[in-house]
Coordinates of C-alpha atoms in Angstrom, one line a residue:
X1 CA -20.8 -6.2 6.7
X2 CA -19.5 -9.7 7.5
X3 CA -16.1 -8.3 8.1
X4 CA -17.6 -5.6 10.4
X5 CA -19.5 -8.1 12.4
X6 CA -16.4 -10.3 12.9
X7 CA -14.7 -7.4 14.7
X8 CA -14.9 -7.0 18.5
X9 CA -17.7 -4.9 20.1
X10 CA -15.1 -2.3 21.1
X11 CA -13.8 -2.0 17.6
X12 CA -17.3 -1.8 16.1
X13 CA -18.1 0.9 18.6
X14 CA -15.0 2.8 17.6
X15 CA -15.7 2.5 13.9
X16 CA -19.3 3.6 14.2
X17 CA -18.3 6.6 16.4
X18 CA -15.4 7.6 14.2
X19 CA -17.4 7.5 11.0
X20 CA -20.3 9.3 12.5
X21 CA -17.9 12.1 13.4
X22 CA -16.3 12.1 10.0
X23 CA -19.7 12.3 8.2
X24 CA -21.6 14.6 10.4
X25 CA -22.8 17.8 8.8
X26 CA -21.4 16.7 5.5
X27 CA -23.9 17.0 2.6
X28 CA -24.2 14.1 0.1
X29 CA -21.9 14.3 -2.9
X30 CA -24.6 15.0 -5.4
X31 CA -25.8 18.1 -3.5
X32 CA -22.4 19.8 -3.5
X33 CA -21.1 18.9 -6.9
X34 CA -21.2 21.2 -9.8
X35 CA -19.1 21.0 -13.0
X36 CA -16.0 23.2 -12.6
X37 CA -16.1 26.6 -14.3
X38 CA -12.9 26.9 -16.4
X39 CA -11.5 30.4 -17.0
X40 CA -10.5 29.1 -20.5
X41 CA -13.3 26.8 -21.7
X42 CA -11.3 25.9 -24.8
X43 CA -9.0 23.8 -22.7
X44 CA -11.8 21.2 -22.4
X45 CA -11.3 19.0 -25.4
X46 CA -13.4 16.0 -26.3
X47 CA -11.1 14.9 -29.2
X48 CA -7.7 13.3 -29.7
X49 CA -4.7 15.1 -31.2
X50 CA -2.9 13.9 -34.3
X51 CA -0.5 15.8 -36.6
X52 CA -1.4 19.2 -35.0
X53 CA -5.2 18.7 -35.4
X54 CA -8.0 17.8 -33.0
X55 CA -9.6 14.7 -34.4
X56 CA -12.3 12.0 -33.8
X57 CA -11.8 8.3 -34.1
X58 CA -12.0 7.1 -37.7
X59 CA -14.8 4.7 -36.6
X60 CA -16.7 7.6 -35.1
X61 CA -16.9 5.6 -31.8
X62 CA -16.6 7.3 -28.4
X63 CA -16.4 6.3 -24.8
X64 CA -17.8 8.0 -21.7
X65 CA -15.8 9.6 -18.9
X66 CA -17.5 9.9 -15.5
X67 CA -16.7 11.9 -12.3
X68 CA -15.6 9.3 -9.7
X69 CA -17.1 11.5 -6.9
X70 CA -20.6 11.5 -8.3
X71 CA -20.8 9.1 -11.1
X72 CA -22.1 11.8 -13.4
X73 CA -21.0 12.0 -17.0
X74 CA -18.2 14.5 -17.7
X75 CA -18.1 13.9 -21.5
X76 CA -17.0 11.6 -24.2
X77 CA -13.7 10.9 -26.0
X78 CA -12.7 9.1 -29.2
X79 CA -12.6 5.3 -28.9
X80 CA -9.5 4.9 -31.1
X81 CA -8.2 1.7 -32.6
X82 CA -5.2 0.4 -34.6
X83 CA -6.1 2.5 -37.6
X84 CA -6.0 5.7 -35.6
X85 CA -2.7 4.7 -33.9
X86 CA -1.1 4.0 -37.3
X87 CA -2.1 7.5 -38.4
X88 CA -0.5 9.0 -35.2
X89 CA 2.7 6.9 -35.7
X90 CA 2.9 8.1 -39.3
X91 CA 2.5 11.7 -38.3
X92 CA 5.3 11.3 -35.6
X93 CA 7.5 9.6 -38.2
X94 CA 7.0 12.3 -40.7
X95 CA 7.8 15.0 -38.2
X96 CA 10.9 13.3 -36.8
X97 CA 13.5 14.1 -39.6
X98 CA 13.0 17.9 -39.2
X99 CA 12.5 17.9 -35.4
X100 CA 15.6 16.0 -34.6
X101 CA 17.6 18.6 -36.5
X102 CA 16.4 21.4 -34.2
X103 CA 19.1 22.5 -31.7
X104 CA 18.9 21.8 -28.0
X105 CA 18.4 25.4 -27.4
X106 CA 15.5 25.6 -29.8
X107 CA 13.8 22.7 -28.1
X108 CA 14.6 24.2 -24.7
X109 CA 12.6 27.4 -25.6
X110 CA 9.6 25.3 -26.8
X111 CA 9.5 23.4 -23.5
X112 CA 10.0 26.5 -21.5
X113 CA 7.1 28.2 -23.2
X114 CA 5.0 25.2 -22.6
X115 CA 5.9 25.3 -19.0
X116 CA 5.0 28.9 -18.7
X117 CA 1.6 28.3 -20.3
X118 CA 0.8 25.4 -17.8
X119 CA 1.7 27.7 -14.9
X120 CA -0.5 30.5 -16.3
X121 CA -3.4 28.0 -16.7
X122 CA -2.7 26.0 -13.6
X123 CA -6.1 26.6 -11.9
X124 CA -8.0 25.2 -14.9
X125 CA -5.7 22.2 -15.2
X126 CA -6.2 21.5 -11.5
X127 CA -9.9 21.6 -11.9
X128 CA -9.8 19.1 -14.7
X129 CA -7.7 16.8 -12.6
X130 CA -10.1 16.9 -9.6
X131 CA -13.1 16.5 -11.9
X132 CA -11.9 13.4 -13.7
X133 CA -9.6 11.9 -11.1
X134 CA -11.3 12.9 -7.8
X135 CA -8.3 14.1 -5.8
X136 CA -8.9 17.2 -3.7
X137 CA -8.4 20.5 -5.5
X138 CA -5.4 21.4 -3.3
X139 CA -3.7 18.1 -4.2
X140 CA -4.5 18.7 -7.9
X141 CA -2.9 22.1 -7.7
X142 CA 0.2 20.4 -6.3
X143 CA 0.2 17.9 -9.1
X144 CA 0.1 20.7 -11.7
X145 CA 3.2 22.3 -10.3
X146 CA 4.9 19.0 -10.2
X147 CA 3.9 18.2 -13.8
X148 CA 5.0 21.6 -15.1
X149 CA 8.4 21.2 -13.3
X150 CA 9.4 18.4 -15.7
X151 CA 9.1 20.7 -18.7
X152 CA 11.1 23.3 -16.8
X153 CA 13.7 20.7 -15.9
X154 CA 14.1 19.1 -19.3
X155 CA 14.1 22.6 -21.0
X156 CA 17.3 23.0 -19.1
X157 CA 18.6 19.5 -20.0
X158 CA 17.9 19.8 -23.7
X159 CA 21.0 22.0 -24.5
X160 CA 23.3 19.8 -22.4
X161 CA 23.2 16.4 -24.3
X162 CA 27.0 16.1 -24.0
X163 CA 29.0 13.4 -25.6
X164 CA 32.6 12.3 -24.7
X165 CA 36.0 12.6 -26.2
X166 CA 37.8 9.3 -25.6
X167 CA 41.5 8.7 -25.7
X168 CA 42.1 6.1 -28.4
X169 CA 44.4 3.1 -28.0
X170 CA 45.4 3.2 -31.7
X171 CA 47.9 5.9 -32.6
X172 CA 46.5 8.3 -35.2
X173 CA 42.9 7.6 -34.2
X174 CA 40.5 10.0 -32.5
X175 CA 37.3 8.7 -30.8
X176 CA 34.2 10.7 -29.7
X177 CA 30.6 10.0 -29.0
X178 CA 27.4 11.9 -29.8
X179 CA 23.9 11.4 -28.3
X180 CA 21.1 11.2 -30.9
X181 CA 17.3 11.0 -30.4
X182 CA 16.1 7.4 -30.6
X183 CA 13.1 8.3 -32.9
X184 CA 9.4 7.9 -32.5
X185 CA 8.4 7.1 -29.0
X186 CA 5.2 5.4 -27.7
X187 CA 4.2 6.6 -24.3
X188 CA 1.5 4.9 -22.1
X189 CA 0.5 6.7 -18.9
X190 CA -1.8 5.9 -15.9
X191 CA -4.8 7.7 -14.4
X192 CA -3.5 8.4 -10.9
X193 CA -1.4 11.4 -11.9
X194 CA -3.0 12.5 -15.2
X195 CA -0.8 15.5 -15.6
X196 CA 2.6 14.5 -14.1
X197 CA 2.9 11.1 -15.6
X198 CA 2.6 12.4 -19.2
X199 CA 4.9 15.4 -18.7
X200 CA 7.5 13.2 -17.1
X201 CA 7.7 11.2 -20.4
X202 CA 7.0 13.9 -23.0
X203 CA 9.5 16.3 -21.4
X204 CA 12.7 14.2 -21.9
X205 CA 11.5 12.8 -25.2
X206 CA 11.1 16.3 -26.8
X207 CA 14.2 17.6 -25.1
X208 CA 16.2 14.8 -26.8
X209 CA 14.6 15.5 -30.2
X210 CA 12.2 12.6 -30.4
X211 CA 8.6 12.7 -31.5
X212 CA 5.8 10.9 -29.6
X213 CA 2.6 9.0 -29.7
X214 CA 1.1 9.1 -26.2
X215 CA -1.8 7.0 -25.0
X216 CA -3.6 9.0 -22.4
X217 CA -5.6 7.0 -19.7
X218 CA -9.2 6.3 -20.5
X219 CA -10.3 7.2 -17.0
X220 CA -8.7 10.7 -17.1
X221 CA -8.1 11.9 -20.7
X222 CA -9.1 15.5 -20.3
X223 CA -6.1 16.6 -18.4
X224 CA -3.7 15.3 -21.1
X225 CA -5.9 16.9 -23.8
X226 CA -5.7 20.3 -22.0
X227 CA -1.9 20.0 -21.6
X228 CA -1.7 19.2 -25.3
X229 CA -3.7 22.2 -26.3
X230 CA -1.2 24.3 -24.3
X231 CA 1.7 22.5 -26.2
X232 CA 0.0 23.5 -29.4
X233 CA -0.1 27.1 -28.3
X234 CA 3.5 26.9 -27.3
X235 CA 4.4 26.2 -30.9
X236 CA 5.3 22.5 -30.8
X237 CA 5.4 21.6 -34.5
X238 CA 2.6 19.4 -36.0
X239 CA 3.3 15.6 -35.6
X240 CA 5.8 16.1 -32.8
X241 CA 3.1 15.4 -30.2
X242 CA 0.2 13.0 -30.9
X243 CA -2.3 12.0 -28.3
X244 CA -4.5 8.9 -28.8
X245 CA -7.4 7.9 -26.5
X246 CA -9.3 4.7 -25.8
X247 CA -11.0 2.8 -23.1
X248 CA -12.3 -0.5 -24.4
X249 CA -9.6 -0.7 -27.1
X250 CA -6.7 0.0 -24.8
X251 CA -5.2 -3.4 -25.4
X252 CA -5.5 -2.9 -29.2
X253 CA -3.9 0.5 -29.0
X254 CA -1.0 -0.8 -26.9
X255 CA -0.5 -3.6 -29.3
X256 CA -0.4 -1.3 -32.2
X257 CA 2.3 0.8 -30.5
X258 CA 4.5 -2.2 -29.6
X259 CA 4.0 -3.9 -32.9
X260 CA 5.1 -1.0 -35.0
X261 CA 8.7 -1.1 -36.3
X262 CA 8.5 2.7 -36.7
X263 CA 8.2 3.1 -32.9
X264 CA 11.7 2.8 -31.5
X265 CA 11.0 3.3 -27.8
X266 CA 8.2 2.6 -25.4
X267 CA 7.8 4.1 -22.0
X268 CA 5.1 2.7 -19.8
X269 CA 3.8 3.4 -16.3
X270 CA 1.4 0.9 -14.8
X271 CA 1.0 -2.6 -13.4
X272 CA 3.7 -5.2 -13.5
X273 CA 1.4 -7.6 -15.4
X274 CA 0.7 -5.2 -18.2
X275 CA 4.4 -4.2 -18.3
X276 CA 5.4 -7.8 -18.9
X277 CA 2.9 -8.1 -21.7
X278 CA 4.1 -5.0 -23.4
X279 CA 7.7 -6.2 -23.1
X280 CA 6.8 -9.5 -24.8
X281 CA 4.9 -7.6 -27.5
X282 CA 8.0 -5.3 -28.1
X283 CA 10.4 -8.2 -28.5
X284 CA 9.9 -8.7 -32.3
X285 CA 10.8 -5.1 -33.0
X286 CA 13.6 -4.9 -30.4
X287 CA 12.5 -1.5 -29.0
X288 CA 14.2 0.5 -26.3
X289 CA 12.1 0.2 -23.2
X290 CA 11.6 1.9 -19.8
X291 CA 9.0 0.6 -17.5
X292 CA 7.8 2.0 -14.1
X293 CA 5.7 -0.8 -12.7
X294 CA 4.0 -1.9 -9.5
X295 CA 5.2 -1.4 -6.0
X296 CA 4.7 -2.7 -2.5
X297 CA 6.5 -0.1 -0.5
X298 CA 7.7 -0.9 3.0
X299 CA 7.7 1.9 5.6
X300 CA 9.9 1.2 8.6
X301 CA 9.9 3.0 11.9
X302 CA 12.7 2.1 14.3
X303 CA 12.6 2.6 18.0
X304 CA 15.0 5.5 17.8
X305 CA 13.0 7.5 15.3
X306 CA 11.4 10.8 16.1
X307 CA 7.8 9.7 16.6
X308 CA 6.1 12.9 15.4
X309 CA 8.2 13.0 12.2
X310 CA 7.6 9.4 11.5
X311 CA 3.8 9.8 11.9
X312 CA 3.8 12.8 9.7
X313 CA 5.8 10.9 7.1
X314 CA 3.6 7.9 7.2
X315 CA 0.5 10.1 6.7
X316 CA 2.0 11.8 3.7
X317 CA 3.3 8.6 2.2
X318 CA 0.3 6.4 2.8
X319 CA -2.6 8.7 2.2
X320 CA -1.5 11.0 -0.6
X321 CA -4.1 10.7 -3.4
X322 CA -6.0 8.3 -1.1
X323 CA -3.3 5.8 -1.4
X324 CA -3.5 5.6 -5.1
X325 CA 0.2 6.0 -5.9
X326 CA 2.8 3.5 -6.9
X327 CA 5.2 4.7 -4.1
X328 CA 2.6 4.8 -1.3
X329 CA 3.6 3.0 1.9
X330 CA 1.9 -0.4 1.7
X331 CA 3.5 -2.2 4.6
X332 CA 4.2 -0.1 7.7
X333 CA 6.6 -1.9 10.0
X334 CA 7.0 -0.4 13.5
X335 CA 9.5 -1.7 16.0
X336 CA 7.9 -3.2 19.1
X337 CA 9.3 -0.5 21.5
X338 CA 7.1 2.3 19.9
X339 CA 4.5 0.2 18.2
X340 CA 1.6 1.1 20.5
X341 CA 2.5 4.7 20.7
X342 CA 2.9 5.0 16.9
X343 CA -0.4 3.2 16.3
X344 CA -2.2 5.6 18.7
X345 CA -0.7 8.8 17.3
X346 CA -1.1 7.7 13.7
X347 CA -4.8 6.8 14.1
X348 CA -5.4 10.2 15.8
X349 CA -4.1 11.9 12.6
X350 CA -6.1 9.7 10.3
X351 CA -9.3 10.4 12.3
X352 CA -8.8 14.1 11.5
X353 CA -9.2 13.6 7.7
X354 CA -12.3 14.9 5.9
X355 CA -13.5 12.7 3.1
X356 CA -15.7 14.0 0.3
X357 CA -15.8 15.4 -3.3
X358 CA -12.6 17.0 -4.3
X359 CA -14.2 20.4 -4.9
X360 CA -15.7 20.7 -1.5
X361 CA -14.0 23.1 0.9
X362 CA -11.9 21.4 3.6
X363 CA -11.9 18.0 2.0
X364 CA -8.6 16.2 2.5
X365 CA -9.3 12.9 0.7
X366 CA -11.5 12.2 -2.3
X367 CA -13.0 9.1 -3.9
X368 CA -11.2 6.1 -5.4
X369 CA -11.1 6.1 -9.2
X370 CA -13.8 3.4 -9.7
X371 CA -15.7 0.6 -8.0
X372 CA -13.1 -2.0 -8.8
X373 CA -10.6 -0.1 -6.7
X374 CA -13.1 0.0 -3.9
X375 CA -13.7 -3.7 -4.1
X376 CA -10.0 -4.5 -3.9
X377 CA -9.5 -2.3 -0.9
X378 CA -12.5 -3.9 0.9
X379 CA -11.1 -7.4 0.1
X380 CA -7.7 -6.5 1.6
X381 CA -9.4 -5.2 4.8
X382 CA -11.7 -8.2 5.1
X383 CA -8.7 -10.6 4.6
X384 CA -6.8 -8.8 7.3
X385 CA -9.7 -8.9 9.8
X386 CA -10.4 -12.6 9.1
X387 CA -6.8 -13.4 9.9
X388 CA -6.8 -11.6 13.2
X389 CA -5.9 -7.9 12.5
X390 CA -7.7 -5.1 14.4
X391 CA -9.3 -2.1 12.7
X392 CA -8.4 1.1 14.5
X393 CA -10.1 3.5 12.0
X394 CA -12.3 3.2 8.9
X395 CA -12.5 -0.2 7.4
X396 CA -15.6 0.2 5.2
X397 CA -17.1 2.1 2.3
X398 CA -18.6 5.5 2.8
X399 CA -21.7 4.9 0.8
X400 CA -23.5 8.0 2.0
X401 CA -20.9 10.0 0.0
X402 CA -21.0 7.9 -3.1
X403 CA -20.1 4.5 -4.6
X404 CA -16.4 5.2 -4.8
X405 CA -15.7 6.5 -1.4
X406 CA -13.8 4.3 1.2
X407 CA -12.9 5.4 4.7
X408 CA -9.2 6.1 5.4
X409 CA -8.3 2.9 7.3
X410 CA -5.7 1.9 9.9
X411 CA -5.3 -1.8 10.8
X412 CA -2.9 -3.1 13.4
X413 CA -1.4 -6.5 14.3
X414 CA -0.8 -7.4 10.6
X415 CA 1.1 -10.6 9.8
X416 CA 3.1 -11.9 6.9
X417 CA 0.4 -14.2 5.6
X418 CA -2.2 -11.5 4.9
X419 CA -2.8 -10.2 1.4
X420 CA -1.5 -6.7 2.1
X421 CA 1.9 -8.1 2.9
X422 CA 2.3 -9.4 -0.7
X423 CA -0.2 -7.3 -2.8
X424 CA -0.3 -3.6 -3.5
X425 CA -3.5 -2.2 -2.1
X426 CA -3.6 1.1 -4.1
X427 CA -6.0 2.5 -1.7
X428 CA -6.4 4.3 1.7
X429 CA -5.5 1.4 4.0
X430 CA -2.5 1.7 6.4
X431 CA -1.5 -1.7 7.6
X432 CA 0.8 -1.8 10.7
X433 CA 3.1 -4.7 11.2
X434 CA 5.2 -5.1 14.4
X435 CA 8.9 -6.2 14.3
X436 CA 11.7 -6.6 16.7
X437 CA 15.2 -6.4 15.0
X438 CA 16.8 -4.6 12.2
X439 CA 17.8 -7.8 10.4
X440 CA 14.2 -9.1 10.7
X441 CA 12.6 -6.0 9.2
X442 CA 15.0 -5.7 6.3
X443 CA 14.3 -9.3 5.4
X444 CA 10.5 -8.7 5.6
X445 CA 10.9 -5.5 3.5
X446 CA 12.9 -7.2 0.8
X447 CA 10.6 -10.3 0.7
X448 CA 8.7 -8.9 -2.4
X449 CA 8.9 -9.5 -6.1
X450 CA 8.8 -5.7 -6.6
X451 CA 11.3 -3.0 -5.6
X452 CA 10.1 0.5 -6.4
X453 CA 10.3 2.6 -3.2
X454 CA 11.0 2.0 0.5
X455 CA 11.1 4.3 3.5
X456 CA 12.5 4.2 7.0
X457 CA 12.9 6.5 10.0
X458 CA 15.8 6.5 12.4
X459 CA 18.1 9.0 14.1
X460 CA 21.1 6.6 14.0
X461 CA 23.4 7.8 11.3
X462 CA 25.2 4.5 10.9
X463 CA 21.8 2.6 10.7
X464 CA 20.7 5.0 8.0
X465 CA 23.6 4.1 5.7
X466 CA 23.4 0.4 6.6
X467 CA 19.7 -0.1 6.0
X468 CA 19.5 2.2 2.9
X469 CA 22.2 0.0 1.3
X470 CA 20.4 -3.3 2.4
X471 CA 17.0 -2.4 1.0
X472 CA 16.3 -3.8 -2.5
X473 CA 14.5 -0.8 -3.9
X474 CA 15.2 1.7 -6.6
X475 CA 14.4 4.6 -4.3
X476 CA 14.7 4.9 -0.6
X477 CA 13.4 7.7 1.6
X478 CA 15.1 8.3 5.0
X479 CA 13.1 10.3 7.5
X480 CA 10.8 11.5 4.8
X481 CA 7.6 10.1 3.3
X482 CA 7.9 12.1 0.0
X483 CA 10.6 11.3 -2.4
X484 CA 9.3 12.7 -5.8
X485 CA 11.4 15.5 -7.2
X486 CA 12.1 16.3 -10.9
X487 CA 15.8 16.4 -10.0
X488 CA 15.8 12.9 -8.5
X489 CA 15.9 9.7 -10.6
X490 CA 12.6 7.9 -10.4
X491 CA 12.3 4.1 -11.0
X492 CA 12.6 0.7 -9.5
X493 CA 14.3 -2.7 -9.6
X494 CA 13.2 -6.3 -9.7
X495 CA 9.6 -6.6 -11.0
X496 CA 9.1 -2.8 -10.6
X497 CA 10.7 -2.3 -13.9
X498 CA 13.8 -0.6 -15.3
X499 CA 14.9 2.8 -16.6
X500 CA 14.8 6.1 -14.8
X501 CA 12.5 9.1 -15.2
X502 CA 13.3 12.7 -14.3
X503 CA 16.8 13.9 -13.2
X504 CA 19.8 14.1 -15.5
X505 CA 19.3 10.4 -16.3
X506 CA 15.8 10.7 -17.6
X507 CA 16.9 12.1 -21.0
X508 CA 19.2 9.2 -21.6
X509 CA 16.2 6.9 -22.0
X510 CA 15.4 8.7 -25.2
X511 CA 18.8 8.8 -26.9
X512 CA 21.3 6.4 -28.5
X513 CA 25.0 6.8 -28.2
X514 CA 26.9 6.9 -31.5
X515 CA 30.6 6.3 -31.5
X516 CA 32.7 8.1 -34.2
X517 CA 36.3 7.0 -34.8
X518 CA 38.5 9.2 -37.0
X519 CA 41.6 7.4 -38.3
X520 CA 44.8 8.3 -40.1
X521 CA 45.5 11.5 -38.4
X522 CA 49.2 10.8 -38.0
X523 CA 52.0 13.3 -37.4
X524 CA 52.1 16.9 -38.6
X525 CA 53.0 17.1 -42.3
X526 CA 56.5 18.2 -43.0
X527 CA 57.8 17.4 -39.6

């Protein structure tokens, strides 16, 4: 409210009018929400999965999972601790000797069958995603297809773990390499893509011949459980996949995975701070690591860009999943020549959004995951307004819809000192920064500890090459706001982590390269 009152009368009038139009004739969340009806009710599991069995925590403790749109209870899941994790690690270790001996073609068929089952049950999986994550059902359906694609992709990579034949420098020697599975892998995944993040890790691990212990997110555990049930039906052997769950004990579970000498590799997607902690915890056991951590993506629009394409790209990049993705545009830099035109066209698009529960017809954007996310978004908006930025759309909670709803927001006239310039918002706030020159904006874009994704729009071919090479990010999108593709390597640089997921490189994170040297071959006998 204080931030609202500090805006100008014209801005307050615009906000009030815009939000009235956005909310009119929209029933409250509680009146439209019903639990989704699954075609296959057995996909809803309230247990964890260890050694091919659905199990409870040894302690008997559980935690609650709530619908972010309504706050209503969805169900409970086992609150596991170190003892449970140790059982899962043992199961994975026991299964590894036989699973690593399967051929790439055998593992390919398992993954392909799993993929087929996900596609057959995609509607139910999408409903679970919307229920526990909040994203609109159409977005959830898109995530299911994306998630399944990693099993399809790595089913095709499994038979192609090629080694090399290397010309030796020593006469009579022959040198070749083979790729071998690293062993038991600990996988820790986030809530924002409850299907895609876990398949992007399990797919290459199984393709390589590894076994896994995966920690599903406490906010969204049911999607992972349903996927695991389909993996069970696909014939994945007991112990190859193990899913542990926790909410309050998340740190203990992570510590058990990193402390275990049996676990040879850890893959984590989440915040930079947690990634650094897991890296420290893994040091004593010298694990192989791949981390996909925080981002603060710049989105640059040059004067020569196609305005309509740039606006569409910004909408897609910024507001997908209500801004709760690691590659979302966080800092939108627009060159001064088209700054006002872009701000106007972009705001018009945002004002067409419909916010509400994900199951409601026509809804384009759902709730944030919890109240802490809402508080962070509000703090970023308040900070920007206090330092002179102007709200063009949104800017406040939509309490009439529920506690976790925040209006899609556009703010202009941002400056470097504001929080959004240095912190990842992870919410539906589009912050517009003006700039004048190419060198200036590249410097601003690179002025961040993290380096996950960056985007820019231009019709100048030479500029496209020049700027793409100058940006210090693991992924760069040119004239597009969507860069995710199972065929494309996904990962960052600097404090955004290391390693790559997806693509032909993704499977290399789960193998070791063994060199074999055969000596004493000599000349043909009798010659």
